[in-house]
Short mmCIF file of C-alpha atoms and ligand atoms in Angstrom, two decimals:
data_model
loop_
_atom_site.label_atom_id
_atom_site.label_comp_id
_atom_site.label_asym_id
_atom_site.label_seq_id
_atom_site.Cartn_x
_atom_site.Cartn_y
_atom_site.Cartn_z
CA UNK P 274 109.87 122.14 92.20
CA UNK P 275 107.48 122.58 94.85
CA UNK P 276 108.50 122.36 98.42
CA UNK P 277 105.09 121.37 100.79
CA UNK P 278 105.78 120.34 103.71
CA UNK P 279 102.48 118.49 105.20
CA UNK P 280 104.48 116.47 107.71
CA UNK P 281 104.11 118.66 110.67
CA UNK P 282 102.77 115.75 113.02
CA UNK P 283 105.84 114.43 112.76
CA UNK P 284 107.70 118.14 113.47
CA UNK P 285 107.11 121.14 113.25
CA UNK P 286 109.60 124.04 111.75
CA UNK P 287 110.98 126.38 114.13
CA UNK P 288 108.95 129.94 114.92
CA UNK P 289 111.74 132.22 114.14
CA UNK P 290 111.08 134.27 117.19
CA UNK P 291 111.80 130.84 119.08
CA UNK P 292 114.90 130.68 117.20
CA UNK P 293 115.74 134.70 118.32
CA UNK P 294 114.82 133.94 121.99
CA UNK P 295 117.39 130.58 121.99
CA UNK P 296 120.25 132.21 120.49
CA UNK P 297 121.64 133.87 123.71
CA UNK P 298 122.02 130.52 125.49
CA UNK P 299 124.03 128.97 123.27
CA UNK P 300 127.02 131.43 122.89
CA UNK P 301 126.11 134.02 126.03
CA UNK P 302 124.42 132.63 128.51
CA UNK P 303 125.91 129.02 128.86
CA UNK P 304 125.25 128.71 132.31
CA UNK P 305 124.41 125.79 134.74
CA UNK P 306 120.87 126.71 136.30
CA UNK P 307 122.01 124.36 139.34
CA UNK P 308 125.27 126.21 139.62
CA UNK P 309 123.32 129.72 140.74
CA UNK P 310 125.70 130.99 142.64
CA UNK P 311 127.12 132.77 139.79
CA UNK P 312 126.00 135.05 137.24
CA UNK P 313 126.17 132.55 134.36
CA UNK P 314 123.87 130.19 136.32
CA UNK P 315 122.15 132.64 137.42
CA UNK P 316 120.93 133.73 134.05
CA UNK P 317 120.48 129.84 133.05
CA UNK P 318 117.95 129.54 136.08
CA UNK P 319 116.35 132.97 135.24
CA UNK P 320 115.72 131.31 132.13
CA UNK P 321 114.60 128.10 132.60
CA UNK P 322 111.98 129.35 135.56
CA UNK P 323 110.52 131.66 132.82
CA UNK P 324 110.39 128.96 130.14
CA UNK P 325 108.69 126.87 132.92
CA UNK P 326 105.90 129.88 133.74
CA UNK P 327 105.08 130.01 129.73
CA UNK P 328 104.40 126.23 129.43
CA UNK P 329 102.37 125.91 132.35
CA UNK P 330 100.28 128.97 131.21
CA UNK P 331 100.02 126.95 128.28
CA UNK P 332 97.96 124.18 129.91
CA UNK P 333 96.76 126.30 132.88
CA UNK P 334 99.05 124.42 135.62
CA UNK P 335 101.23 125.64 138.37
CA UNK P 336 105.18 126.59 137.09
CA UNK P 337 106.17 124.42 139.81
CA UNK P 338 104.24 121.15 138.26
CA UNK P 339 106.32 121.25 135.35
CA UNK P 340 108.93 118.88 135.00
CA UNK P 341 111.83 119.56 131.59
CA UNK P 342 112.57 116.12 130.21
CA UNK P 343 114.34 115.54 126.61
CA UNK P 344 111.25 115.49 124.83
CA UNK P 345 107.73 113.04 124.86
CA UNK P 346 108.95 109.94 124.55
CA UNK P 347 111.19 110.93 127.87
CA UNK P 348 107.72 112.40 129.47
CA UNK P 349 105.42 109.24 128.62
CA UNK P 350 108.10 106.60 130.13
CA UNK P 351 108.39 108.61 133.27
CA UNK P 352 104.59 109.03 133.48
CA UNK P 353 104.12 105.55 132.65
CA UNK P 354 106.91 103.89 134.78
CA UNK P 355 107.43 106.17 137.28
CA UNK P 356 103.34 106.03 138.05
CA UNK P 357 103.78 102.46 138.53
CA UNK P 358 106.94 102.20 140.52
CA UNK P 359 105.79 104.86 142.90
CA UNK P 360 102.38 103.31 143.59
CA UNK P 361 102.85 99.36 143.48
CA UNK P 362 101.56 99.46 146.89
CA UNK P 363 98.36 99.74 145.79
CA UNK P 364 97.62 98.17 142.72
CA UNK P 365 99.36 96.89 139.68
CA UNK P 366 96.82 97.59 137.15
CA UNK P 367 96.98 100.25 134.60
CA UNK P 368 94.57 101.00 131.74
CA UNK P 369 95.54 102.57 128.45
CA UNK P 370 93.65 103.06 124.72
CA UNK P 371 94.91 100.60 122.20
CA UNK P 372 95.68 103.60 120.06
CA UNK P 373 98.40 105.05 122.26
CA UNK P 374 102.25 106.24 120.86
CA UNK P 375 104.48 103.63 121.06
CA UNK P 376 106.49 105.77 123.82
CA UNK P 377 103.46 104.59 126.17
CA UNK P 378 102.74 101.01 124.71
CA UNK P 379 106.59 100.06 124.36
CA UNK P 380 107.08 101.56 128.09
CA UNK P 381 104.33 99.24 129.91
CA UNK P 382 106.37 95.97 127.74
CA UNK P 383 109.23 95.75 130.97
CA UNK P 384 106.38 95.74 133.75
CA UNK P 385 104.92 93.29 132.66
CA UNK P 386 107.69 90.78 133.51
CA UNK P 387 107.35 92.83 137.21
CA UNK P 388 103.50 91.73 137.81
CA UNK P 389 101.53 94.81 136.11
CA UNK P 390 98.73 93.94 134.16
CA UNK P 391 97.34 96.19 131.38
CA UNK P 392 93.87 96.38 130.25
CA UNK P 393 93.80 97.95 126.24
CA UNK P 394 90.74 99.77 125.61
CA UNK P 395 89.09 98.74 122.32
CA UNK P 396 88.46 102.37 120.47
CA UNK P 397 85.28 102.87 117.72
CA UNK P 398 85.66 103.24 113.85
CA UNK P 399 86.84 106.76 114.36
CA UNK P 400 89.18 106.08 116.87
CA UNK P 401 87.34 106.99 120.04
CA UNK P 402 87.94 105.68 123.45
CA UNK P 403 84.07 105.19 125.30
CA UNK P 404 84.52 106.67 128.78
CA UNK P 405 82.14 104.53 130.19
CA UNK P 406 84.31 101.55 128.77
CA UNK P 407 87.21 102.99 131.65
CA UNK P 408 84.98 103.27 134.02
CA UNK P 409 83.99 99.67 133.49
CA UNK P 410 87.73 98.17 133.46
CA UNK P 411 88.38 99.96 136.62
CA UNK P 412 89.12 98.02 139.52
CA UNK P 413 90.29 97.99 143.25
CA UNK P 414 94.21 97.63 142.03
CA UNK P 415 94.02 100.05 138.97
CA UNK P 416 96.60 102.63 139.49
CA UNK P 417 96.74 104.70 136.19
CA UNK P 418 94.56 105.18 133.20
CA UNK P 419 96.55 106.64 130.54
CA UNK P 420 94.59 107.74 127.44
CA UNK P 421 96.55 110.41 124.66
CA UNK P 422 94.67 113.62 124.05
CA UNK P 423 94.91 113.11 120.22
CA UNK P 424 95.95 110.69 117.64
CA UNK P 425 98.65 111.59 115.49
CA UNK P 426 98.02 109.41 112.70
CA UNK P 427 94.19 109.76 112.60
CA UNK P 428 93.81 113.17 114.00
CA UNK P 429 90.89 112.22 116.41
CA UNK P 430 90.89 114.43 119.85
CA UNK P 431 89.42 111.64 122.57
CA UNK P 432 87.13 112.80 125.55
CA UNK P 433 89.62 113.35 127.87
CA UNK P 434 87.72 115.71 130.00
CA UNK P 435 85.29 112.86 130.68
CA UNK P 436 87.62 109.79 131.05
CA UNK P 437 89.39 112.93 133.21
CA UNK P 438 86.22 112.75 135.69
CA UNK P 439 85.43 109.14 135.54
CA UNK P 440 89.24 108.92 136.85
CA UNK P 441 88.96 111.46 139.09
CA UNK P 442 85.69 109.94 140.93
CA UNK P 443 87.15 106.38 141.09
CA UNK P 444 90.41 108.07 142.35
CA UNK P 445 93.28 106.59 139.88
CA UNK P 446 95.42 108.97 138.25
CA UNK P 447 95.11 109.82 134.84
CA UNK P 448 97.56 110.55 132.03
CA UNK P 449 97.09 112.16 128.39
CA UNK P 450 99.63 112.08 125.69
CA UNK P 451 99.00 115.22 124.53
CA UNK P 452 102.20 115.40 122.46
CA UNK P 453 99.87 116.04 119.02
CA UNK P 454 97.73 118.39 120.81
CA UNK P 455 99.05 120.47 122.82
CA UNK P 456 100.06 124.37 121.08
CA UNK P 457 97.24 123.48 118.55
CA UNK P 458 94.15 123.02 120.89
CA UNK P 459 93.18 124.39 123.79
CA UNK P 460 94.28 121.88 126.87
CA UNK P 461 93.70 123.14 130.42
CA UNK P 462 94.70 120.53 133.05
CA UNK P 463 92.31 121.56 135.78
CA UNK P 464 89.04 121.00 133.20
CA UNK P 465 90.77 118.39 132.17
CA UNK P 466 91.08 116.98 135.47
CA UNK P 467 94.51 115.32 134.22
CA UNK P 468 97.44 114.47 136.71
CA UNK P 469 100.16 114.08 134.33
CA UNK P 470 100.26 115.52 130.98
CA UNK P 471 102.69 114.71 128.36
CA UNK P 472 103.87 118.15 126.29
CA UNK P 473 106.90 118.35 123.15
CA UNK P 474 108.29 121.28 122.33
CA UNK P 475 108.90 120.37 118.48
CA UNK P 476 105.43 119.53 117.99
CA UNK P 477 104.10 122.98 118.34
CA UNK P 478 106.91 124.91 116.47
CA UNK P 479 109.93 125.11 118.82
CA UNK P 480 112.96 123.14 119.05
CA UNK P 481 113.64 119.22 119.70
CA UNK P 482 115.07 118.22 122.76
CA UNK P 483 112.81 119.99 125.06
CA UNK P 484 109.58 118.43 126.32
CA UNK P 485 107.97 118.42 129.44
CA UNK P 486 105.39 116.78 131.67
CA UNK P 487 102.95 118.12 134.19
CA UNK P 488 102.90 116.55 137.32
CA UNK P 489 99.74 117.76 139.49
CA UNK P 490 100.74 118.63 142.77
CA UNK P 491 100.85 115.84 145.50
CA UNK P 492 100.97 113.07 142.43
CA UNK P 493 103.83 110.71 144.03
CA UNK P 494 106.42 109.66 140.64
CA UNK P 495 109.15 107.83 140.95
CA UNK P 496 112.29 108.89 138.81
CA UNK P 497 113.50 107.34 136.22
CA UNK P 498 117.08 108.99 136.16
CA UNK P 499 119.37 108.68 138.89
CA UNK P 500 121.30 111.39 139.06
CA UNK P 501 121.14 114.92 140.85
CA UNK P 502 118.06 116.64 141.71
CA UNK P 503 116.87 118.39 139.09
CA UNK P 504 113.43 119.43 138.25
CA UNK P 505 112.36 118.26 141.83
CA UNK P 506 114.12 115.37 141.84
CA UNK P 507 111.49 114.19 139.21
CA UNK P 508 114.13 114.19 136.11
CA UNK P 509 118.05 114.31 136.89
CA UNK P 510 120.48 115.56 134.68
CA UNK P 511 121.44 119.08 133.78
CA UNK P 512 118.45 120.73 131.53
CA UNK P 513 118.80 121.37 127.86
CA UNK P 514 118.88 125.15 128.77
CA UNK P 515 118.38 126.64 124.90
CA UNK P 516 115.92 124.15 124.05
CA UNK P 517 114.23 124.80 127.20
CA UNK P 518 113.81 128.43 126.64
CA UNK P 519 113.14 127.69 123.18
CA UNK P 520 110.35 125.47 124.47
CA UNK P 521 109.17 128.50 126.43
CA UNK P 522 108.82 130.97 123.84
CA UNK P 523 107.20 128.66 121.60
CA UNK P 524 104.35 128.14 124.35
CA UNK P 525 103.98 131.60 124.95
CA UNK P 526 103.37 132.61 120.90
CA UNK P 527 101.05 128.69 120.78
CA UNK P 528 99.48 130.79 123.45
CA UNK P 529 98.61 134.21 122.08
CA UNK P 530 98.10 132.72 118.70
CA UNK P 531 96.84 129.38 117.98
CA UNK P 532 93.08 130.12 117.76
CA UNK P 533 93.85 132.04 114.84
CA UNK P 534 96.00 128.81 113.11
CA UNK P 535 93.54 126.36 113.96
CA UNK P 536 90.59 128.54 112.58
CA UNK P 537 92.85 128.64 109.35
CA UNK P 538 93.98 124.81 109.34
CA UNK P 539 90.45 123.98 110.02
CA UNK P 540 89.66 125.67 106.73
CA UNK P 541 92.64 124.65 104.81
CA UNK P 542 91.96 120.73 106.17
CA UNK P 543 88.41 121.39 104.66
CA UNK P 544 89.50 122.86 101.50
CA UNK P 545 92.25 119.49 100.99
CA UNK P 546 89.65 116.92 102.37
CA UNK P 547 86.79 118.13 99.60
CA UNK P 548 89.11 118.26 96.82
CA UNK P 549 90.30 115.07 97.43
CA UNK P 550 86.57 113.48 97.82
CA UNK P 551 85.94 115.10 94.88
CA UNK P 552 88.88 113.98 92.81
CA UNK P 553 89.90 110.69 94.26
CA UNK P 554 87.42 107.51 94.04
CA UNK P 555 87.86 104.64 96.09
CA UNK P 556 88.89 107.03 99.35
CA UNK P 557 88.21 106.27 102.93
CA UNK P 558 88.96 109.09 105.62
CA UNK P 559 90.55 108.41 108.75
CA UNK P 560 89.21 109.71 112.29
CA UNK P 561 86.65 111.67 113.51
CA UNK P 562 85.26 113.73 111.37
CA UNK P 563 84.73 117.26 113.55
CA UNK P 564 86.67 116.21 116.87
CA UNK P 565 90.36 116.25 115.02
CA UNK P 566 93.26 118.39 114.99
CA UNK P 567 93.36 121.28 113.13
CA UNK P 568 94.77 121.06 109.00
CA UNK P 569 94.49 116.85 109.60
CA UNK P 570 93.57 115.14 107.02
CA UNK P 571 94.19 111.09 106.96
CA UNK P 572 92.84 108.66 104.26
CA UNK P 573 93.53 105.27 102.47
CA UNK P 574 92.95 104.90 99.12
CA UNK P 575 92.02 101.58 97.60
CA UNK P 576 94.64 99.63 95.48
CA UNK P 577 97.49 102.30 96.18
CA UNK P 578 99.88 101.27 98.82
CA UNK P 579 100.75 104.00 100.86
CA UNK P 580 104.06 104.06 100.76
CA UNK P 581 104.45 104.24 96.63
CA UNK P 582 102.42 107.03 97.06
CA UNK P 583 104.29 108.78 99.68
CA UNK P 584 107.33 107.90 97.31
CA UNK P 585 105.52 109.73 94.25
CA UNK P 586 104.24 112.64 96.36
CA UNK P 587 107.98 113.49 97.46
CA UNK P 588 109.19 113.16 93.80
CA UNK P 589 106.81 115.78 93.18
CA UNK P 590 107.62 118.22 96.40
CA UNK P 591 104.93 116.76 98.42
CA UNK P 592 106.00 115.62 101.88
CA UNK P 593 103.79 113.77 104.20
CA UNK P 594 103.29 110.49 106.35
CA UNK P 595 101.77 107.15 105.97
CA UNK P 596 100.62 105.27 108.61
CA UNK P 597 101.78 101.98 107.03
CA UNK P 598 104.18 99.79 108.80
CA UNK P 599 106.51 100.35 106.12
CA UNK P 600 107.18 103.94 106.90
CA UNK P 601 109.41 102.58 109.58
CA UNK P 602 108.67 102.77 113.41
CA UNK P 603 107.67 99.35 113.20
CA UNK P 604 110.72 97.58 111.81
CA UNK P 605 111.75 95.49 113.97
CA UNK P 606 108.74 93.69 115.26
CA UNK P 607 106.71 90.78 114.21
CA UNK P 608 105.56 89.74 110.73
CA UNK P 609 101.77 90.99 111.13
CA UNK P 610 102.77 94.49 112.26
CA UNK P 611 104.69 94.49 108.92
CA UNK P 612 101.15 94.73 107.36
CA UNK P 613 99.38 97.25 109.17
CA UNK P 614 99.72 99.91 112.32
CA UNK P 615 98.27 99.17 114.96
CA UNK P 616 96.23 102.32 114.83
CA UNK P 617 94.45 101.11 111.74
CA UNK P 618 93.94 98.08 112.89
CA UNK P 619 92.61 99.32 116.07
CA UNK P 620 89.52 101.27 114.00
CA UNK P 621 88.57 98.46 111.75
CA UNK P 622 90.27 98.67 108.34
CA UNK P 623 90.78 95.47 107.24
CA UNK P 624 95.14 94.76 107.18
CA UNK P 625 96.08 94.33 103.53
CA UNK P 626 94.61 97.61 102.82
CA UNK P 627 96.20 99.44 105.56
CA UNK P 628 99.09 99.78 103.79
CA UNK P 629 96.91 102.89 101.75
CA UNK P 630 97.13 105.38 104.48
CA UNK P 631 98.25 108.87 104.33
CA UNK P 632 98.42 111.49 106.60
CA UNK P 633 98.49 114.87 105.42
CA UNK P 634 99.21 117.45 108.28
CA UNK P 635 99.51 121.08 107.70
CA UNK P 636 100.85 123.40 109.66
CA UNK P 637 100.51 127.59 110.16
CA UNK P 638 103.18 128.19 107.49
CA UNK P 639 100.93 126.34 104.92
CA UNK P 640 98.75 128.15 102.19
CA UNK P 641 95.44 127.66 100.59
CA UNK P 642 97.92 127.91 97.12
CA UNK P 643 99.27 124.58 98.16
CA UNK P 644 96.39 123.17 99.09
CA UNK P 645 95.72 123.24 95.56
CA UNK P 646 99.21 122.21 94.32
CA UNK P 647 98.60 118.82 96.40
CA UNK P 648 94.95 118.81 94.91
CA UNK P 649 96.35 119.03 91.87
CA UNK P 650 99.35 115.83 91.65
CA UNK P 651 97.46 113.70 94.42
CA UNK P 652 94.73 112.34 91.77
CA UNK P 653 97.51 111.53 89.01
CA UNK P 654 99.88 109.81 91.49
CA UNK P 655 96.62 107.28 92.48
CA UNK P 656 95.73 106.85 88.93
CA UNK P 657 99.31 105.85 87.83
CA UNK P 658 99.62 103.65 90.99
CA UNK P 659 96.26 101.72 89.52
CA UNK P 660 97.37 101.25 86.44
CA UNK P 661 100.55 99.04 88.39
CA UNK P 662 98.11 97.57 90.72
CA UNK P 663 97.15 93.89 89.32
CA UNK P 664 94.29 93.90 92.21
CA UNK P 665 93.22 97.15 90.69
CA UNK P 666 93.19 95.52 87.06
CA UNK P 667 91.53 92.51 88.08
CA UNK P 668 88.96 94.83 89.91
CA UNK P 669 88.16 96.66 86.55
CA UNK P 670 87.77 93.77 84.80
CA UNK P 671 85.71 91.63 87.03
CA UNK P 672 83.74 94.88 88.45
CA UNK P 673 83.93 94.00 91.91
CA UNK P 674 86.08 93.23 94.73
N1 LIG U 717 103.33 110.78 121.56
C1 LIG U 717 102.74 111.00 120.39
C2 LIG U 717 101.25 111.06 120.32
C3 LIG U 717 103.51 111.19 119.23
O1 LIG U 717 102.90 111.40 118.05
C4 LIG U 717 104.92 111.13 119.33
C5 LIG U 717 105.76 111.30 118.10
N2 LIG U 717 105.77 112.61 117.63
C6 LIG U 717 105.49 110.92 120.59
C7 LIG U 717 104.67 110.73 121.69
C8 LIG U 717 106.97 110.85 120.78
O2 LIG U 717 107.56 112.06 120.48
P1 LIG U 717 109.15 112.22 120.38
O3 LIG U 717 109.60 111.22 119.37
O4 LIG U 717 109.33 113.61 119.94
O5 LIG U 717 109.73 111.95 121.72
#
């Protein structure tokens, strides 16, 4: 059976050269990079400074503004929180996209209780965040405007670079989420005009348990670890040295080589998107159309719940991701988000179709060959899903909605 794995917004596999460069630390070099007095630690802090230099020449910062936390989620509460705790004194407003991961959403729920207030930007049909809207919901006490680079689940890329000036002029920091992003676009914090950016290793083909997020100089963050003084006293706790270095080495190949991927995704996503207009009726894309990540592709398809087709893909070797409640991350909370995510909500499709959506993300291992595999079980899968719907039935026989 096939084996296609379009799933790599979710993770990415390993670069094998990432997988070369971690090996040492686990067995070799086990070393402390705090304890430096010694050779072990020595080599652990040789390490971890050179894994730092490769992901800030990743985003064009500064070594020394990196800061190694577990991974995003880790990066986006201590951008989120530590923004706010360190800068109360000023203002207690903070302004985010209603689009954002639920590592940012989830980690602005506790301040509330402490006197925050957060404005949600409304985003358009494609997902887009209006800079001129954060310019508008600025005020005197608004002390962060945190706005993700791109949207996993949709693919769009927002204009960071512009909400990036608008901040920048009205002097509030600015965060991006650029945990989707980041290794497959080109980010550069200083065009960007970003003060914290949020970066995860496993999203751009090195290992989990390494992220990071860069801290422009002078931004004042307080820590959300107490604990030792680690990573200039930004994140405490002893780093995960082989998934640091792993982290590193997948930076520097995202680096040399991701121009050529995304050229290729870009192709592939075009290839997958115009088979399936072709092939599929009743399909509505998902984010913008040109400003998206690379091999994204994200659709709903009417009368077939995402899910069963998800289910019916993976039968047939086809992994990928629905942006339906149901696939999980929402468990947990109320009734309505049962019905829909919040990210399709958020660009207008109406909730008891949401359930449709599928996001197919391909990654540099993927062929043009499978491309055409998918092509060729995607159409089936939708058809036999009709034939169970009794809103598709009713449809047929009544002609309209
Ligand atoms: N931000 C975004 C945009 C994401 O898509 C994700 C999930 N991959 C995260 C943050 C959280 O990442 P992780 O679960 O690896 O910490």
């Amino acid at each position: 059976m096939a084996h296609i794995f379009f799933d790599h917004i979710s993770t990415t596999p390993l670069d094998p050269r990432v997988y070369e460069a971690m090996k040492p630390y686990f067995l070799e070099w086990y070393g402390n990079p705090s304890s430096h007095i010694h050779d072990q630690g020595q080599a652990a802090l040789v390490a971890v400074d050179a894994a730092r230099g490769a992901v800030a020449g990743l985003v064009n910062a500064d070594p020394r503004e990196i800061v190694f936390t577990s991974g995003a989620t880790e990066a986006n509460n201590l951008a989120i929180k530590g923004v706010a705790e360190a800068h109360a004194k000023k203002g207690r407003h903070i302004i985010v996209s209603e689009v954002e991961h639920f590592s940012v959403m989830n980690s602005l729920l506790p301040l509330g209780n402490r006197g925050y207030e957060v404005t949600r930007l409304k985003v358009d049909r494609d997902g887009k965040v209006d800079p001129e809207d954060v310019r508008s919901e600025i005020r005197a006490d608004t002390i962060l405007i945190s706005v993700m680079h791109a949207n996993s689940e949709i693919g769009t890329i927002e204009p960071v670079a512009e909400i990036g000036r608008i901040a920048r002029e009205r002097e509030v920091l600015f965060h991006t989420d650029a945990t989707a992003s980041a290794g497959h676009v080109p980010l550069d914090v200083r065009e960007t005009g970003a003060d914290l950016v949020t970066l995860s290793g496993h999203n751009f083909y090195g290992p989990k348990g390494a992220g990071a997020l860069f801290v422009r100089d002078g931004v004042a963050l307080a820590s959300q670890l107490d604990g030792g003084f680690q990573e200039r006293g930004f994140r405490a706790g002893t780093e995960n040295v082989p998934a640091v270095v792993g982290m590193g080495a997948a930076a520097g190949i995202a680096k040399a080589e991701m121009d050529g991927w995304g050229d290729r995704l870009r192709g592939l996503g075009k290839r997958l998107r115009d088979g399936i207009e072709a092939t599929v009726s009743h399909v509505h894309f998902t984010g913008h159309a040109t400003d998206r990540l690379p091999g994204h592709v994200s659709f709903w398809v009417e009368f077939a719940e995402g899910e069963s087709l998800l289910l019916f893909l993976n039968l047939r070797g086809v992994m990928a991701a629905s942006g339906s409640a149901c696939s999980s991350n929402l468990r947990g909370h109320d009734e309505e988000d049962l019905v829909a995510s919040p990210v399709l909500r958020a660009i207008g499709v109406p909730s008891d179709v949401c359930t449709g959506s599928i996001t197919f993300s391909m990654g540099k291992g993927n062929t043009g060959e499978e491309v055409d595999e998918v092509l060729g079980v995607l159409p089936g899968i939708v058809r036999r899903l009709w034939d169970m719907s009794p809103t598709y039935l009713d449809y047929q026989k009544r002609g309209t909605r």
